[in-house]
Amino acid sequence: MYETYGSPPEHPAVPAPEPQPAPAASRAPEAEPRADAVRDKAPDLPALPGPRAVPEPQALPPPRSLPHPHPLPDSRSLPELREPPPAVPDLPPWPYPPRRTLRHRVRHHALWRSRTVRATALIVLLAVSGLVLLALVREQTGTRGFLVGLGLAVFPVPLLISAFRWLDRVEPGPWRNLVFAFTWGSCAAALIAITANSFAVRWIAVATADPDSADTLGATVVAPVVEECAKAAAILLVFLFRRKHFTGIVDGVVIAGFTATGFAFTENILYLGNAFGEDQSFGGPGLGAVTAGTFFVRVIMSPFAHPLFTVLTGLGFGLVALAPARRGRRRAWVRIRRVVLPLLGLLLAMGMHALWNGSASFGPLAFYGVYGLFMVPAFAFLTWLAIWTRQRELRMIGAELPAYAAAGWLDPAEPLALSSMHARSLAQGHAARTHGPGAARAVAEYEEAATALAFLRYRARRQTATPQAAAEFTAGERELLHRLWERKRIAGPALVYAAQVTGRIRMLPPPYHPAYAAAYNPYRNH
């Protein structure tokens, strides 16, 4: 069965176990000026996995495990640790699954399956795409137009990136995935869109002998299909090759937002550069009316247009990632849903994109009508959905982590602090003021590991119990608990302090310490 490491077996499994004194690792250090002093004075920890102290670590019996809500038909128990780890930070290597080297992978699999080979090929592809795109845009806009467009197109990028990164603060994904998404949108997807749109418009103009209708069809039919498919390719690649970091709706929204932000950045350079060229052709000395109007419409009014379209595709992939794995008769339905939901999101993105592009072809009244009656409400709804999903993740963390607090791994106040972003920030600030920047980083890593542990347990409870799933859950839980235990001496008191300050638990008076009176006593001379 799925198992959670708990206290030693001398405490029977009853609803209210007898209280025991907390170990030294879970108590805040008293009057200790820096973090290395905490490590120097740290006593040896008891034998893992139970964090309760015992007089004789060698006599500690095997740990008692907490059953998972979904037991397996063949119940299994975790192997015992061979020796108890010493005090933090001098912990021995944890028995993680051994990582296979590149030589091993190349010898047993095809060369293209190597992560190094795939990463190198992807970097080369994006670099070549960026260079070709730079040449095309510079050819269309000129050097001055390119520089002006580049300077004006940068304005909405930090705002959009900050908004999507804020949304991803609960379980932040690795930066390399976000950098890949932005680079793909600004280089590969933009190059595909420029090339395919130009070819399609020329073909339609030759076939119909009507250049005006060719431009309209290209903007309302060809461009939405080509551009949304090119942007969706980045989401698909992250979903397939970085599945570990693609776990829900928020991840799909964030990857889609970064991809669309990069695409809009390159597209704005092209449009603003062409507008500047038109102003220069009229003999204007600087930025003219065409450039100002283009900047107002694309940067001020609708910087969220492309992210709004692509987020619909990201929602489809996010729903697939959030759905639990099933076996038996429901397995066929799961496979159908894995294909239907992303395609449905992609079709909605194409439809919204076509409506937005087509509104500009029917005059200003239609444009402002679509903007006010459709785009703004859709943007507000998707913003609410993303924020609601973020709050739902925080509530899930508060519901899953108390199981580890009951087993002794966490203080009872820590799940309350970890389920609040404000309390997390306060804990990092308190650790930085007390022990320095290194302690703040340790608290941030502790919060990240605790969040991953909550998500791991949540997904394990939703999926069908199999021996393979049990083994993966056990290995992941074991590694995350070890990471928590390494940083608990600093992070635990900081999170308890944050829970008290934010009012999530009752505020307790600080304990009296003789050193405080010796350091400061206003009545010393009276």
XYZ file of C-alpha atoms in Angstrom:
526
model
C 0.000 0.000 0.000
C 1.007 3.622 -0.238
C 2.819 4.512 2.957
C 3.817 7.624 4.860
C 6.701 7.411 7.274
C 5.532 7.995 10.813
C 6.413 7.543 14.438
C 7.950 4.395 16.009
C 5.632 1.417 16.472
C 5.533 1.576 20.253
C 2.785 4.152 19.806
C -0.291 2.185 18.713
C -2.475 3.464 15.879
C -5.159 5.211 17.953
C -7.036 8.412 17.120
C -5.214 10.446 19.800
C -1.649 9.242 20.421
C 0.030 10.123 23.673
C 1.862 13.456 23.470
C 5.639 13.266 23.488
C 8.196 16.037 23.811
C 9.109 17.583 20.487
C 12.588 16.777 19.189
C 15.329 19.322 19.260
C 15.161 19.632 15.468
C 11.591 21.018 15.548
C 12.170 23.656 18.252
C 13.307 27.123 17.430
C 16.911 27.850 18.497
C 17.053 30.118 21.503
C 19.266 33.183 21.410
C 21.472 31.844 18.661
C 22.840 34.606 16.444
C 23.477 32.765 13.174
C 22.571 29.632 11.249
C 25.967 27.913 11.461
C 25.732 28.060 15.257
C 22.499 26.089 14.941
C 24.261 23.457 12.923
C 27.233 23.332 15.291
C 25.072 22.762 18.340
C 22.652 20.366 16.658
C 22.464 17.037 18.457
C 22.374 13.793 16.587
C 18.963 13.068 15.128
C 17.242 9.792 15.906
C 16.937 7.069 13.387
C 14.775 8.082 10.447
C 12.073 7.885 9.444
C 10.425 8.993 12.766
C 11.506 12.495 13.861
C 10.972 11.772 17.596
C 14.070 11.550 19.783
C 14.994 8.373 21.642
C 17.886 7.671 24.054
C 19.347 4.815 22.028
C 19.195 5.262 18.235
C 20.466 1.720 17.713
C 17.488 0.295 19.566
C 14.905 2.187 17.460
C 12.483 -0.326 15.934
C 11.243 -0.058 12.340
C 8.928 2.913 11.558
C 5.192 2.683 11.639
C 3.609 3.613 8.325
C 0.355 5.434 7.740
C -1.859 3.661 5.184
C -2.756 5.434 1.991
C -6.489 5.964 1.270
C -6.164 3.609 -1.724
C -4.613 0.315 -0.524
C -3.180 -2.085 -3.027
C -4.299 -5.708 -3.328
C -0.806 -6.872 -2.391
C 0.170 -4.675 0.527
C 3.847 -3.795 0.720
C 5.956 -2.120 3.318
C 8.844 0.177 2.758
C 12.331 -1.206 3.327
C 13.990 -0.187 6.543
C 16.909 2.176 6.516
C 20.224 0.467 7.101
C 21.572 3.088 9.498
C 20.204 6.238 11.096
C 21.437 9.502 9.546
C 23.513 11.800 11.764
C 22.723 15.396 12.579
C 22.021 17.991 9.924
C 23.790 18.954 7.698
C 26.194 15.979 7.630
C 23.554 13.596 6.252
C 24.654 10.482 4.388
C 23.587 9.935 0.781
C 19.902 9.110 0.694
C 18.986 5.858 -1.073
C 17.437 7.534 -4.132
C 17.025 5.523 -7.330
C 20.416 5.615 -9.094
C 20.671 8.038 -11.985
C 21.788 6.488 -15.231
C 24.723 8.146 -16.907
C 24.782 9.405 -20.468
C 27.009 6.502 -21.504
C 24.491 4.016 -20.125
C 21.594 5.674 -21.936
C 23.425 5.903 -25.216
C 24.503 2.268 -24.991
C 21.008 0.905 -24.295
C 18.883 3.327 -26.298
C 18.993 5.256 -29.493
C 21.132 8.374 -29.575
C 18.181 10.701 -30.157
C 16.692 9.686 -26.797
C 19.612 11.260 -24.948
C 18.623 14.443 -23.102
C 21.873 16.108 -24.076
C 21.348 15.402 -27.766
C 17.734 16.574 -27.657
C 18.623 19.753 -25.774
C 21.453 20.564 -28.176
C 19.232 20.021 -31.216
C 16.518 22.223 -29.718
C 18.941 25.034 -28.907
C 20.363 24.927 -32.437
C 16.852 24.947 -33.919
C 15.775 27.965 -31.879
C 19.014 29.825 -32.591
C 18.707 29.282 -36.363
C 15.041 30.310 -36.229
C 15.940 33.493 -34.378
C 18.658 34.444 -36.878
C 16.424 33.813 -39.903
C 13.583 35.716 -38.270
C 15.853 38.637 -37.464
C 16.896 38.853 -41.115
C 13.272 38.730 -42.336
C 12.013 41.376 -39.916
C 14.955 43.681 -40.611
C 14.353 43.285 -44.354
C 10.689 44.308 -43.982
C 11.119 47.153 -41.518
C 14.655 48.407 -42.110
C 17.282 48.927 -39.454
C 15.712 52.057 -37.914
C 12.246 50.566 -38.026
C 13.477 47.394 -36.378
C 15.142 49.314 -33.543
C 12.069 51.513 -32.982
C 9.748 48.505 -33.024
C 12.028 46.612 -30.652
C 12.086 49.500 -28.176
C 8.302 49.948 -28.213
C 7.431 46.227 -28.179
C 9.378 45.618 -24.960
C 6.936 47.621 -22.793
C 4.215 44.963 -22.130
C 6.622 42.016 -21.811
C 7.730 42.521 -18.153
C 4.135 43.062 -17.041
C 2.869 39.882 -18.688
C 5.801 37.775 -17.504
C 5.387 39.041 -13.939
C 1.654 38.273 -14.009
C 2.144 34.688 -15.174
C 5.054 34.147 -12.807
C 2.918 35.394 -9.890
C 0.260 32.904 -10.870
C 2.863 30.114 -10.699
C 4.193 30.965 -7.232
C 2.391 28.135 -5.409
C 4.262 25.365 -7.231
C 6.768 27.226 -9.419
C 7.999 25.394 -12.439
C 11.646 25.455 -13.515
C 12.822 28.528 -15.349
C 14.175 26.491 -18.246
C 10.623 25.493 -19.248
C 9.475 29.122 -19.203
C 12.544 30.297 -21.129
C 11.917 27.588 -23.719
C 8.258 28.613 -24.072
C 9.096 32.306 -24.512
C 11.910 31.555 -26.962
C 9.748 29.193 -28.973
C 7.003 31.788 -29.255
C 9.323 34.651 -30.177
C 11.517 32.678 -32.633
C 10.154 29.375 -33.961
C 6.412 30.116 -33.823
C 6.856 33.634 -35.219
C 9.011 32.350 -38.091
C 6.437 29.676 -38.949
C 3.636 32.256 -38.847
C 5.424 34.829 -41.032
C 6.434 32.243 -43.620
C 3.114 30.396 -43.795
C 0.959 33.529 -43.748
C 2.954 35.186 -46.527
C 2.812 32.077 -48.690
C -0.936 31.608 -48.106
C -1.803 35.242 -48.860
C 0.205 35.177 -52.111
C -1.427 31.915 -53.164
C -4.928 33.252 -52.453
C -4.168 36.494 -54.285
C -2.991 34.591 -57.370
C -5.919 32.152 -57.242
C -8.624 34.793 -56.797
C -6.935 37.742 -58.551
C -8.142 39.924 -55.689
C -5.357 41.108 -53.327
C -7.776 42.850 -50.943
C -9.832 39.730 -50.298
C -6.623 37.730 -50.001
C -5.453 39.984 -47.164
C -8.822 39.668 -45.407
C -8.901 35.878 -45.727
C -5.323 35.660 -44.611
C -6.023 37.674 -41.446
C -9.308 35.993 -40.490
C -8.800 32.386 -41.633
C -5.157 31.545 -42.297
C -3.426 33.516 -39.555
C -5.493 32.161 -36.608
C -4.968 28.554 -37.688
C -1.243 28.853 -38.400
C -0.346 30.995 -35.393
C -2.303 29.043 -32.800
C -0.943 25.726 -34.071
C 2.609 27.086 -33.952
C 2.150 28.310 -30.373
C 0.409 25.110 -29.285
C 3.480 23.132 -30.361
C 5.433 24.580 -27.416
C 2.742 23.507 -24.946
C 2.693 20.032 -26.477
C 6.481 19.675 -26.214
C 6.509 20.684 -22.538
C 3.573 18.363 -21.864
C 5.319 15.398 -23.490
C 8.935 15.860 -22.381
C 8.501 17.732 -19.082
C 5.457 15.901 -17.807
C 6.775 15.933 -14.246
C 6.453 19.724 -14.146
C 3.121 19.868 -16.018
C 0.616 18.880 -13.352
C -2.500 21.017 -13.707
C -4.395 23.981 -15.078
C -2.008 26.607 -13.727
C 0.958 24.990 -15.485
C -0.913 24.961 -18.784
C -1.923 28.606 -18.387
C 1.616 29.706 -17.489
C 3.340 27.833 -20.347
C 0.741 29.116 -22.817
C 1.080 32.666 -21.480
C 4.874 32.696 -21.831
C 4.662 31.273 -25.354
C 2.069 33.827 -26.462
C 3.982 36.686 -24.810
C 7.074 35.822 -26.842
C 5.020 35.556 -30.034
C 3.294 38.904 -29.436
C 6.673 40.506 -28.724
C 8.032 39.555 -32.156
C 4.778 40.425 -33.913
C 4.702 43.858 -32.283
C 8.249 44.521 -33.496
C 7.099 43.815 -37.057
C 3.899 45.899 -36.868
C 5.464 48.853 -35.079
C 8.498 48.814 -37.371
C 6.251 48.890 -40.457
C 4.172 51.700 -38.918
C 7.338 53.714 -38.313
C 8.349 53.150 -41.938
C 4.995 54.515 -43.111
C 5.446 57.629 -40.978
C 8.911 58.127 -42.433
C 7.552 57.798 -45.960
C 5.254 60.762 -45.260
C 8.234 62.878 -44.314
C 7.656 62.986 -40.549
C 10.661 63.783 -38.327
C 9.919 61.176 -35.641
C 7.113 58.951 -34.363
C 4.009 59.837 -36.333
C 0.302 59.135 -36.094
C 0.533 55.642 -37.595
C 3.142 54.521 -35.086
C 1.263 56.087 -32.169
C -2.032 54.489 -33.224
C -0.438 51.063 -33.661
C 1.259 51.357 -30.271
C -2.030 52.318 -28.595
C -4.030 49.453 -30.111
C -1.459 46.668 -29.743
C 0.429 47.633 -26.571
C -1.997 49.715 -24.506
C -5.426 48.288 -25.398
C -4.717 44.642 -26.112
C -1.398 43.414 -24.746
C -3.271 40.350 -23.454
C -4.797 39.364 -26.830
C -2.363 36.636 -27.856
C -1.977 35.271 -24.298
C -5.762 35.150 -24.042
C -6.051 33.041 -27.189
C -3.279 30.589 -26.345
C -4.380 30.193 -22.717
C -7.445 28.347 -24.023
C -5.137 25.724 -25.514
C -3.183 25.612 -22.254
C -6.416 25.000 -20.351
C -7.102 21.931 -22.489
C -3.691 20.454 -21.735
C -4.029 21.430 -18.072
C -7.315 19.562 -17.725
C -5.675 16.482 -19.228
C -2.790 16.738 -16.766
C -5.182 17.186 -13.854
C -7.324 14.157 -14.721
C -6.411 11.028 -12.709
C -5.092 7.916 -14.404
C -7.649 5.118 -14.705
C -7.633 1.452 -15.568
C -10.164 -0.938 -17.003
C -13.199 0.307 -18.895
C -12.504 3.951 -18.165
C -9.077 3.761 -19.750
C -10.495 4.169 -23.283
C -12.413 7.249 -22.189
C -9.243 8.685 -20.665
C -7.389 8.245 -23.949
C -10.185 9.964 -25.852
C -10.206 12.824 -23.375
C -6.429 13.263 -23.688
C -6.963 14.059 -27.378
C -10.317 15.848 -27.311
C -9.628 18.419 -24.591
C -6.446 19.913 -26.136
C -8.073 19.970 -29.585
C -11.153 21.670 -28.163
C -9.010 24.319 -26.499
C -7.068 24.819 -29.743
C -10.300 25.253 -31.738
C -11.593 27.809 -29.234
C -8.311 29.689 -29.475
C -8.555 29.736 -33.269
C -12.158 30.943 -33.147
C -11.426 33.769 -30.712
C -8.362 34.772 -32.720
C -10.381 34.825 -35.949
C -13.108 36.942 -34.323
C -10.531 39.442 -33.069
C -8.753 39.723 -36.434
C -12.009 39.867 -38.360
C -13.392 42.707 -36.249
C -10.677 45.010 -37.583
C -11.845 44.306 -41.146
C -15.378 45.584 -40.518
C -14.593 49.065 -39.289
C -13.920 50.764 -35.949
C -17.419 50.165 -34.575
C -17.142 46.390 -34.954
C -13.633 46.450 -33.515
C -14.603 48.298 -30.342
C -17.775 46.227 -30.020
C -15.860 42.946 -30.080
C -13.285 44.405 -27.716
C -15.810 45.601 -25.115
C -18.457 42.890 -25.382
C -16.282 39.836 -25.899
C -12.553 40.292 -25.300
C -12.723 42.110 -21.959
C -15.310 39.704 -20.402
C -13.342 36.695 -21.665
C -10.148 38.124 -20.195
C -11.881 38.789 -16.862
C -13.314 35.262 -16.737
C -10.003 33.567 -17.500
C -8.248 35.769 -14.940
C -10.798 34.762 -12.295
C -10.428 31.094 -13.254
C -6.649 31.242 -12.941
C -6.767 32.961 -9.533
C -9.439 30.539 -8.286
C -7.272 27.599 -9.372
C -4.327 29.114 -7.517
C -6.361 29.441 -4.317
C -7.627 25.899 -4.776
C -4.046 24.649 -4.826
C -3.343 26.466 -1.549
C -6.407 24.881 0.047
C -5.250 21.481 -1.179
C -1.862 22.013 0.489
C -3.606 22.822 3.762
C -5.671 19.635 3.462
C -2.869 17.192 2.559
C 0.018 18.217 4.824
C -1.686 17.623 8.230
C -1.143 13.891 7.663
C 2.606 14.498 7.910
C 2.138 16.775 10.905
C 0.308 13.939 12.657
C 3.225 11.619 11.846
C 5.678 14.072 13.396
C 7.397 15.349 10.267
C 5.850 18.834 10.461
C 4.818 21.121 13.267
C 0.997 21.398 13.490
C 1.257 25.089 12.572
C 3.346 24.525 9.444
C 0.483 23.367 7.148
C -1.384 26.538 8.095
C 1.567 28.712 7.105
C 2.328 26.746 3.945
C -1.243 27.238 2.697
C -0.818 31.047 2.700
C 1.486 32.901 0.307
C 1.662 35.849 2.728
C 2.802 33.564 5.538
C 5.419 31.992 3.263
C 6.893 35.394 2.457
C 6.934 36.326 6.141
C 8.737 33.096 7.005
C 11.454 33.802 4.446
C 11.842 37.368 5.695
C 12.041 36.235 9.321
C 14.699 33.653 8.468
C 16.706 36.248 6.520
C 16.624 38.717 9.427
C 17.480 36.038 11.983
C 20.092 33.907 10.234
C 20.917 35.632 6.945
C 20.147 35.146 3.221
C 21.191 31.499 3.288
C 18.463 30.719 5.802
C 15.899 32.476 3.600
C 16.898 30.234 0.694
C 16.594 27.185 2.962
C 13.050 28.239 3.925
C 12.137 28.738 0.254
C 13.456 25.260 -0.586
C 11.558 23.835 2.382
C 8.329 25.439 1.161
C 8.919 24.126 -2.347
C 9.522 20.573 -1.098
C 6.446 20.689 1.167
C 4.302 21.893 -1.743
C 5.608 19.114 -3.981
C 4.881 16.599 -1.216
C 1.275 17.809 -0.922
C 0.777 17.585 -4.697
C 2.334 14.128 -4.745
C -0.047 12.823 -2.093
C -3.047 14.509 -3.735
C -2.325 12.924 -7.121
C -1.667 9.536 -5.509
C -5.060 9.601 -3.804
C -6.818 10.366 -7.101
C -5.174 7.786 -9.346
C -5.794 4.080 -9.493
C -3.634 2.130 -7.038
C -1.114 -0.115 -8.798
C 2.239 -1.562 -7.675
C 4.068 0.781 -10.036
C 2.182 3.815 -8.723
C 2.893 2.722 -5.154
C 6.612 2.424 -5.865
C 6.714 5.869 -7.516
C 4.800 7.422 -4.627
C 7.101 5.791 -2.082
C 10.287 6.947 -3.819
C 9.000 10.483 -4.318
C 7.724 10.802 -0.763
C 10.966 9.439 0.658
C 13.075 11.965 -1.242
C 10.855 14.947 -0.380
C 10.714 14.064 3.312
C 14.483 13.878 3.374
C 14.700 17.355 1.843
C 12.310 18.664 4.466
C 14.276 17.073 7.280
C 17.534 18.640 6.090
C 16.071 22.148 6.336
C 13.624 21.767 9.203
C 15.915 23.197 11.886
C 15.766 26.642 10.254
C 12.488 26.528 8.320
C 10.265 25.029 11.035
C 10.511 27.897 13.567
C 10.231 30.487 10.778
C 6.984 28.978 9.505
C 5.547 28.721 13.027
C 6.398 32.383 13.540
C 4.698 33.295 10.241
C 1.584 31.331 11.196
C 1.399 33.262 14.479
C 1.963 36.673 12.913
C -0.680 36.152 10.231
C -3.213 35.051 12.835
C -3.630 31.547 11.483
C -2.902 30.240 14.995
C -3.217 31.935 18.357
C -0.341 34.283 19.140
C 1.802 33.002 21.999
C 4.063 35.246 24.163
C 7.788 34.847 23.452
C 9.636 32.694 25.996
C 11.727 34.528 28.575
C 15.440 34.074 28.222
C 18.074 35.319 30.710
C 20.311 36.563 27.912
C 17.630 39.077 26.927
C 17.641 40.715 30.358
C 21.434 40.817 30.394
C 21.560 42.483 26.989
C 18.815 45.048 27.593
C 17.465 46.221 30.947
C 16.242 49.831 31.175
C 16.009 49.606 34.984
C 19.548 48.316 35.477
C 20.682 51.471 37.320
C 17.603 51.862 39.528
